[in-house]
mmCIF file of C-alpha atoms in Angstrom:
data_model
loop_
_atom_site.group_PDB
_atom_site.id
_atom_site.type_symbol
_atom_site.label_atom_id
_atom_site.label_comp_id
_atom_site.label_asym_id
_atom_site.label_seq_id
_atom_site.Cartn_x
_atom_site.Cartn_y
_atom_site.Cartn_z
ATOM 1 C CA MET A 336 0.000 0.000 0.000
ATOM 2 C CA LYS A 337 1.070 3.524 -0.679
ATOM 3 C CA GLU A 338 2.226 5.267 2.465
ATOM 4 C CA ILE A 339 -0.087 8.070 3.558
ATOM 5 C CA ASN A 340 1.502 11.405 4.367
ATOM 6 C CA ALA A 341 0.322 12.231 7.897
ATOM 7 C CA ARG A 342 1.495 15.859 7.802
ATOM 8 C CA THR A 343 -1.254 18.456 7.833
ATOM 9 C CA PRO A 344 -1.178 22.278 7.534
ATOM 10 C CA LEU A 345 -1.791 22.494 11.286
ATOM 11 C CA TYR A 346 1.181 20.222 11.975
ATOM 12 C CA ASP A 347 3.358 22.257 9.577
ATOM 13 C CA ARG A 348 2.433 25.438 11.454
ATOM 14 C CA TYR A 349 3.347 23.706 14.702
ATOM 15 C CA LEU A 350 6.776 22.733 13.347
ATOM 16 C CA ARG A 351 7.406 26.280 12.098
ATOM 17 C CA ALA A 352 6.406 27.653 15.506
ATOM 18 C CA GLN A 353 8.817 25.253 17.214
ATOM 19 C CA ARG A 354 11.678 26.260 14.900
ATOM 20 C CA ARG A 355 10.880 29.932 15.477
ATOM 21 C CA MET A 356 10.830 29.359 19.233
ATOM 22 C CA ARG A 357 14.245 27.650 19.154
ATOM 23 C CA PHE A 358 15.643 30.521 17.076
ATOM 24 C CA MET A 359 14.256 33.131 19.483
ATOM 25 C CA ILE A 360 15.644 31.261 22.490
ATOM 26 C CA GLY A 361 19.113 31.130 20.912
ATOM 27 C CA LEU A 362 18.889 34.815 19.985
ATOM 28 C CA ALA A 363 17.835 35.711 23.541
ATOM 29 C CA ARG A 364 20.781 33.796 24.979
ATOM 30 C CA LEU A 365 23.219 35.664 22.726
ATOM 31 C CA ALA A 366 21.578 38.984 23.583
ATOM 32 C CA ILE A 367 21.883 38.329 27.323
ATOM 33 C CA LEU A 368 25.574 37.436 26.929
ATOM 34 C CA ALA A 369 26.232 40.541 24.812
ATOM 35 C CA ALA A 370 24.409 42.758 27.328
ATOM 36 C CA LEU A 371 26.428 41.370 30.233
ATOM 37 C CA LEU A 372 29.720 41.874 28.396
ATOM 38 C CA LEU A 373 28.727 45.425 27.402
ATOM 39 C CA LEU A 374 27.703 46.256 30.968
ATOM 40 C CA TRP A 375 31.028 44.862 32.237
ATOM 41 C CA GLU A 376 32.980 46.949 29.694
ATOM 42 C CA LEU A 377 31.054 50.132 30.475
ATOM 43 C CA ALA A 378 31.349 49.603 34.232
ATOM 44 C CA ALA A 379 35.136 49.427 33.880
ATOM 45 C CA TYR A 380 35.209 52.405 31.484
ATOM 46 C CA TRP A 381 33.137 54.617 33.813
ATOM 47 C CA LYS A 382 35.170 53.456 36.843
ATOM 48 C CA TRP A 383 32.250 51.779 38.567
ATOM 49 C CA ILE A 384 34.661 48.886 39.070
ATOM 50 C CA ASP A 385 38.447 48.826 39.134
ATOM 51 C CA PRO A 386 39.747 47.273 35.863
ATOM 52 C CA MET A 387 42.878 46.135 37.692
ATOM 53 C CA LEU A 388 40.751 44.026 40.046
ATOM 54 C CA ALA A 389 37.837 42.975 37.817
ATOM 55 C CA SER A 390 39.419 43.270 34.331
ATOM 56 C CA LYS A 391 37.136 43.956 31.325
ATOM 57 C CA PRO A 392 36.211 42.147 28.079
ATOM 58 C CA SER A 393 38.536 44.158 25.827
ATOM 59 C CA MET A 394 41.487 43.368 28.104
ATOM 60 C CA LEU A 395 40.461 39.699 28.179
ATOM 61 C CA TRP A 396 40.618 39.475 24.393
ATOM 62 C CA THR A 397 44.126 40.937 24.358
ATOM 63 C CA SER A 398 45.240 38.596 27.124
ATOM 64 C CA PHE A 399 43.641 35.628 25.354
ATOM 65 C CA ARG A 400 45.583 36.306 22.160
ATOM 66 C CA GLU A 401 48.847 36.679 24.070
ATOM 67 C CA LEU A 402 48.281 33.498 26.092
ATOM 68 C CA ALA A 403 47.022 31.521 23.110
ATOM 69 C CA PHE A 404 49.795 32.407 20.660
ATOM 70 C CA HIS A 405 52.715 33.138 22.988
ATOM 71 C CA GLY A 406 51.784 31.157 26.100
ATOM 72 C CA ASP A 407 50.549 27.741 27.146
ATOM 73 C CA LEU A 408 46.802 28.408 27.399
ATOM 74 C CA PHE A 409 45.771 25.582 25.067
ATOM 75 C CA HIS A 410 48.252 23.237 26.744
ATOM 76 C CA HIS A 411 46.683 23.869 30.155
ATOM 77 C CA THR A 412 43.173 23.597 28.657
ATOM 78 C CA ARG A 413 44.062 20.248 27.098
ATOM 79 C CA ILE A 414 45.370 18.959 30.425
ATOM 80 C CA THR A 415 42.196 19.975 32.268
ATOM 81 C CA GLY A 416 40.010 18.508 29.519
ATOM 82 C CA THR A 417 41.906 15.202 29.543
ATOM 83 C CA GLU A 418 41.719 14.962 33.319
ATOM 84 C CA THR A 419 37.982 15.643 33.191
ATOM 85 C CA LEU A 420 37.333 12.988 30.539
ATOM 86 C CA VAL A 421 39.335 10.399 32.469
ATOM 87 C CA GLY A 422 37.546 11.362 35.679
ATOM 88 C CA ILE A 423 34.123 10.992 34.011
ATOM 89 C CA ALA A 424 35.048 7.565 32.633
ATOM 90 C CA LEU A 425 36.361 6.359 36.010
ATOM 91 C CA SER A 426 33.353 7.722 37.897
ATOM 92 C CA MET A 427 30.805 6.239 35.504
ATOM 93 C CA GLY A 428 32.544 2.860 35.417
ATOM 94 C CA LEU A 429 33.175 2.566 39.144
ATOM 95 C CA GLY A 430 29.822 4.037 40.166
ATOM 96 C CA THR A 431 27.854 1.779 37.815
ATOM 97 C CA ALA A 432 29.788 -1.275 39.036
ATOM 98 C CA VAL A 433 28.979 -0.458 42.679
ATOM 99 C CA ALA A 434 25.319 0.165 41.804
ATOM 100 C CA VAL A 435 25.198 -3.231 40.084
ATOM 101 C CA LEU A 436 26.734 -4.801 43.196
ATOM 102 C CA PHE A 437 24.038 -3.215 45.364
ATOM 103 C CA TRP A 438 21.327 -4.550 43.048
ATOM 104 C CA TRP A 439 22.963 -7.980 42.900
ATOM 105 C CA SER A 440 23.411 -8.359 46.662
ATOM 106 C CA THR A 441 20.881 -6.980 49.136
ATOM 107 C CA PHE A 442 23.337 -7.777 51.918
ATOM 108 C CA ALA A 443 26.053 -5.608 50.342
ATOM 109 C CA SER A 444 23.543 -2.794 49.789
ATOM 110 C CA LYS A 445 22.377 -2.811 53.404
ATOM 111 C CA ALA A 446 25.913 -3.130 54.787
ATOM 112 C CA LEU A 447 27.484 -0.358 52.669
ATOM 113 C CA GLU A 448 24.595 2.103 52.475
ATOM 114 C CA PRO A 449 25.609 4.061 55.649
ATOM 115 C CA TYR A 450 29.100 4.574 54.245
ATOM 116 C CA ILE A 451 27.690 5.899 50.968
ATOM 117 C CA VAL A 452 25.537 8.382 52.903
ATOM 118 C CA VAL A 453 28.528 9.557 54.974
ATOM 119 C CA LEU A 454 30.789 9.902 51.924
ATOM 120 C CA ASN A 455 28.089 11.830 50.088
ATOM 121 C CA ALA A 456 27.781 14.306 52.977
ATOM 122 C CA LEU A 457 31.545 14.625 53.518
ATOM 123 C CA PRO A 458 33.114 17.849 52.115
ATOM 124 C CA LYS A 459 35.326 16.448 49.365
ATOM 125 C CA VAL A 460 37.876 19.259 49.613
ATOM 126 C CA ALA A 461 38.904 17.768 52.958
ATOM 127 C CA LEU A 462 40.193 14.724 51.058
ATOM 128 C CA GLY A 463 42.604 16.812 48.969
ATOM 129 C CA PRO A 464 45.636 16.545 51.275
ATOM 130 C CA ILE A 465 45.026 12.805 51.679
ATOM 131 C CA PHE A 466 44.949 12.253 47.923
ATOM 132 C CA TYR A 467 48.074 14.391 47.551
ATOM 133 C CA ILE A 468 49.987 12.199 50.015
ATOM 134 C CA TRP A 469 48.646 8.925 48.639
ATOM 135 C CA LEU A 470 48.655 9.658 44.895
ATOM 136 C CA GLY A 471 51.125 12.494 44.417
ATOM 137 C CA ASP A 472 50.611 15.860 42.753
ATOM 138 C CA ARG A 473 49.662 14.389 39.363
ATOM 139 C CA TYR A 474 47.171 11.639 40.192
ATOM 140 C CA SER A 475 45.574 13.404 43.164
ATOM 141 C CA VAL A 476 43.585 15.461 40.628
ATOM 142 C CA TYR A 477 41.923 12.256 39.417
ATOM 143 C CA GLY A 478 41.264 11.281 43.014
ATOM 144 C CA MET A 479 39.402 14.533 43.654
ATOM 145 C CA ALA A 480 37.440 14.226 40.416
ATOM 146 C CA VAL A 481 36.296 10.686 41.189
ATOM 147 C CA ALA A 482 35.585 11.454 44.849
ATOM 148 C CA ILE A 483 33.140 14.217 43.905
ATOM 149 C CA SER A 484 31.237 12.406 41.154
ATOM 150 C CA VAL A 485 31.339 8.685 41.966
ATOM 151 C CA ILE A 486 28.913 8.827 44.916
ATOM 152 C CA VAL A 487 26.350 10.707 42.843
ATOM 153 C CA THR A 488 26.786 8.097 40.102
ATOM 154 C CA ILE A 489 26.130 5.257 42.543
ATOM 155 C CA ILE A 490 23.010 6.911 43.954
ATOM 156 C CA MET A 491 21.510 7.878 40.577
ATOM 157 C CA VAL A 492 22.171 4.524 38.874
ATOM 158 C CA GLU A 493 20.924 2.567 41.890
ATOM 159 C CA ASN A 494 17.721 4.635 41.963
ATOM 160 C CA GLY A 495 17.348 3.926 38.259
ATOM 161 C CA PHE A 496 17.578 0.201 38.960
ATOM 162 C CA LYS A 497 14.905 0.498 41.642
ATOM 163 C CA GLU A 498 12.501 2.254 39.262
ATOM 164 C CA ILE A 499 12.623 -0.542 36.708
ATOM 165 C CA GLY A 500 9.426 -2.606 36.842
ATOM 166 C CA LYS A 501 9.780 -5.881 38.714
ATOM 167 C CA THR A 502 7.201 -7.655 36.528
ATOM 168 C CA LYS A 503 9.746 -8.365 33.784
ATOM 169 C CA LEU A 504 12.291 -9.598 36.305
ATOM 170 C CA LYS A 505 9.818 -11.965 37.930
ATOM 171 C CA LEU A 506 8.784 -13.232 34.507
ATOM 172 C CA MET A 507 12.426 -13.946 33.649
ATOM 173 C CA GLN A 508 12.912 -15.662 37.000
ATOM 174 C CA SER A 509 9.928 -17.892 36.294
ATOM 175 C CA PHE A 510 11.676 -19.001 33.087
ATOM 176 C CA GLY A 511 14.841 -19.780 35.038
ATOM 177 C CA ALA A 512 16.896 -16.740 34.022
ATOM 178 C CA THR A 513 20.035 -16.030 36.011
ATOM 179 C CA LYS A 514 20.839 -12.680 37.592
ATOM 180 C CA TRP A 515 23.488 -12.084 34.949
ATOM 181 C CA GLN A 516 20.905 -12.608 32.198
ATOM 182 C CA MET A 517 18.457 -10.239 33.926
ATOM 183 C CA LEU A 518 21.186 -7.640 34.307
ATOM 184 C CA ARG A 519 22.349 -7.899 30.706
ATOM 185 C CA MET A 520 18.951 -8.209 29.024
ATOM 186 C CA VAL A 521 16.713 -6.017 31.212
ATOM 187 C CA MET A 522 18.427 -3.902 33.857
ATOM 188 C CA LEU A 523 21.204 -2.258 31.861
ATOM 189 C CA PRO A 524 19.186 -1.595 28.665
ATOM 190 C CA ALA A 525 16.284 -0.163 30.690
ATOM 191 C CA SER A 526 18.726 2.027 32.664
ATOM 192 C CA VAL A 527 19.996 3.878 29.585
ATOM 193 C CA PRO A 528 17.970 7.068 30.369
ATOM 194 C CA HIS A 529 19.295 7.086 33.945
ATOM 195 C CA LEU A 530 22.873 6.530 32.742
ATOM 196 C CA ILE A 531 22.478 9.434 30.303
ATOM 197 C CA ALA A 532 21.176 11.716 33.062
ATOM 198 C CA THR A 533 24.038 10.625 35.321
ATOM 199 C CA LEU A 534 26.584 11.356 32.580
ATOM 200 C CA LYS A 535 25.254 14.899 32.149
ATOM 201 C CA VAL A 536 25.444 15.543 35.889
ATOM 202 C CA ASN A 537 28.959 14.095 36.035
ATOM 203 C CA VAL A 538 30.254 16.542 33.412
ATOM 204 C CA GLY A 539 29.873 19.454 35.814
ATOM 205 C CA LEU A 540 30.778 17.547 38.983
ATOM 206 C CA THR A 541 33.931 16.020 37.536
ATOM 207 C CA LEU A 542 35.106 19.359 36.141
ATOM 208 C CA VAL A 543 34.629 20.870 39.605
ATOM 209 C CA GLY A 544 36.661 18.027 41.111
ATOM 210 C CA VAL A 545 39.451 18.457 38.560
ATOM 211 C CA VAL A 546 39.713 22.203 39.194
ATOM 212 C CA MET A 547 39.700 21.648 42.962
ATOM 213 C CA GLY A 548 42.496 19.104 42.562
ATOM 214 C CA GLU A 549 44.475 21.537 40.420
ATOM 215 C CA PHE A 550 43.951 24.231 43.042
ATOM 216 C CA LEU A 551 45.452 22.005 45.728
ATOM 217 C CA SER A 552 48.335 20.219 44.081
ATOM 218 C CA SER A 553 48.670 20.428 40.308
ATOM 219 C CA LYS A 554 51.434 22.170 38.374
ATOM 220 C CA ALA A 555 49.413 22.455 35.167
ATOM 221 C CA GLY A 556 45.828 22.964 34.062
ATOM 222 C CA LEU A 557 43.339 25.820 34.152
ATOM 223 C CA GLY A 558 42.923 25.513 37.917
ATOM 224 C CA TYR A 559 46.666 25.966 38.303
ATOM 225 C CA LEU A 560 46.547 29.067 36.057
ATOM 226 C CA ILE A 561 43.777 30.564 38.193
ATOM 227 C CA ILE A 562 45.765 30.070 41.409
ATOM 228 C CA TYR A 563 48.957 31.333 39.786
ATOM 229 C CA GLY A 564 47.226 34.398 38.344
ATOM 230 C CA GLY A 565 45.786 35.244 41.755
ATOM 231 C CA GLN A 566 49.158 34.877 43.446
ATOM 232 C CA VAL A 567 50.947 37.222 41.012
ATOM 233 C CA PHE A 568 47.915 39.551 40.857
ATOM 234 C CA GLN A 569 47.287 39.039 37.118
ATOM 235 C CA MET A 570 43.499 39.179 37.006
ATOM 236 C CA ASN A 571 43.470 38.957 33.211
ATOM 237 C CA LEU A 572 45.056 35.514 33.478
ATOM 238 C CA VAL A 573 42.446 34.485 36.040
ATOM 239 C CA MET A 574 39.531 35.753 33.944
ATOM 240 C CA VAL A 575 40.831 34.136 30.744
ATOM 241 C CA SER A 576 41.233 30.821 32.571
ATOM 242 C CA VAL A 577 37.702 31.050 33.972
ATOM 243 C CA THR A 578 36.393 31.825 30.477
ATOM 244 C CA MET A 579 38.210 28.787 29.074
ATOM 245 C CA LEU A 580 36.676 26.668 31.838
ATOM 246 C CA ALA A 581 33.234 27.883 30.804
ATOM 247 C CA LEU A 582 33.923 27.061 27.142
ATOM 248 C CA LEU A 583 35.321 23.659 28.118
ATOM 249 C CA SER A 584 32.202 22.869 30.129
ATOM 250 C CA VAL A 585 30.015 23.825 27.141
ATOM 251 C CA VAL A 586 32.024 21.534 24.849
ATOM 252 C CA LEU A 587 31.908 18.610 27.286
ATOM 253 C CA TYR A 588 28.178 19.047 27.837
ATOM 254 C CA GLY A 589 27.680 19.161 24.065
ATOM 255 C CA VAL A 590 29.585 15.877 23.709
ATOM 256 C CA ALA A 591 27.421 14.383 26.472
ATOM 257 C CA ASN A 592 24.298 15.483 24.562
ATOM 258 C CA LEU A 593 25.568 13.858 21.365
ATOM 259 C CA LEU A 594 26.246 10.620 23.221
ATOM 260 C CA ALA A 595 22.788 10.855 24.775
ATOM 261 C CA ARG A 596 21.130 11.189 21.343
ATOM 262 C CA PHE A 597 23.095 8.233 19.994
ATOM 263 C CA ALA A 598 22.237 6.116 23.048
ATOM 264 C CA ARG A 599 18.540 7.001 22.842
ATOM 265 C CA LYS A 600 18.367 6.093 19.150
ATOM 266 C CA LYS A 601 20.149 2.801 19.761
ATOM 267 C CA TYR A 602 17.992 2.040 22.799
ATOM 268 C CA HIS A 603 14.713 2.775 21.007
ATOM 269 C CA HIS A 604 15.858 0.841 17.939
ATOM 270 C CA GLU A 605 16.681 -2.239 20.005
ATOM 271 C CA ALA A 606 13.532 -1.835 22.115
#
């Protein structure tokens, strides 16, 4: 049979309205950013703020060019980005493994749950000196990144497991399925939306952990540049580093969104 085109004029108007809305939202975001930068520039020009202490956008652009073409800005950005990606991978892998353990063994879940609660409430910056002594100045950054994001990963993935309907699991049990088969065929595929949400949360948390680790012990990275710029009173260096952190977070979140779209398509296709 010939396929019937389900699109109607009303549906076409709806699609045009949605595209127009997305365009207006993007335009509004750019306008807000431009207004903030203009206000910052004018505040420095009219001496509402001290440019030596708060810098200004025009000075940031000059400093960015100097650091990018005659300094090591991209080198430090690459180090922070690599540390963040490794931290995300370690947190997602370790956190998912622990969540699977809690689902697999009720005894392990009950026994370890108080420790998870305590570690989640513990200020992670207090662990910085411990990681520095145990792991050294290089690997302590990864320790801080994992410490901040792994507990959230465990909690979110475990909650995702709990939300999965038990009817399918009981049906598989009645057919003699093992726990490994239930995990591989039901639990993990059905947890894809929760894993995607956890990944997006971990982008910000892991970047925070990396920067905190660089504050405490690192000799390279954007966190190190921020501390160094503050110590030598070069606020342009600090502001440029903060701006690069913001751009890095946007890029990482964009990559997480691309992975999320790919995972959703694959999940719906297999479902």
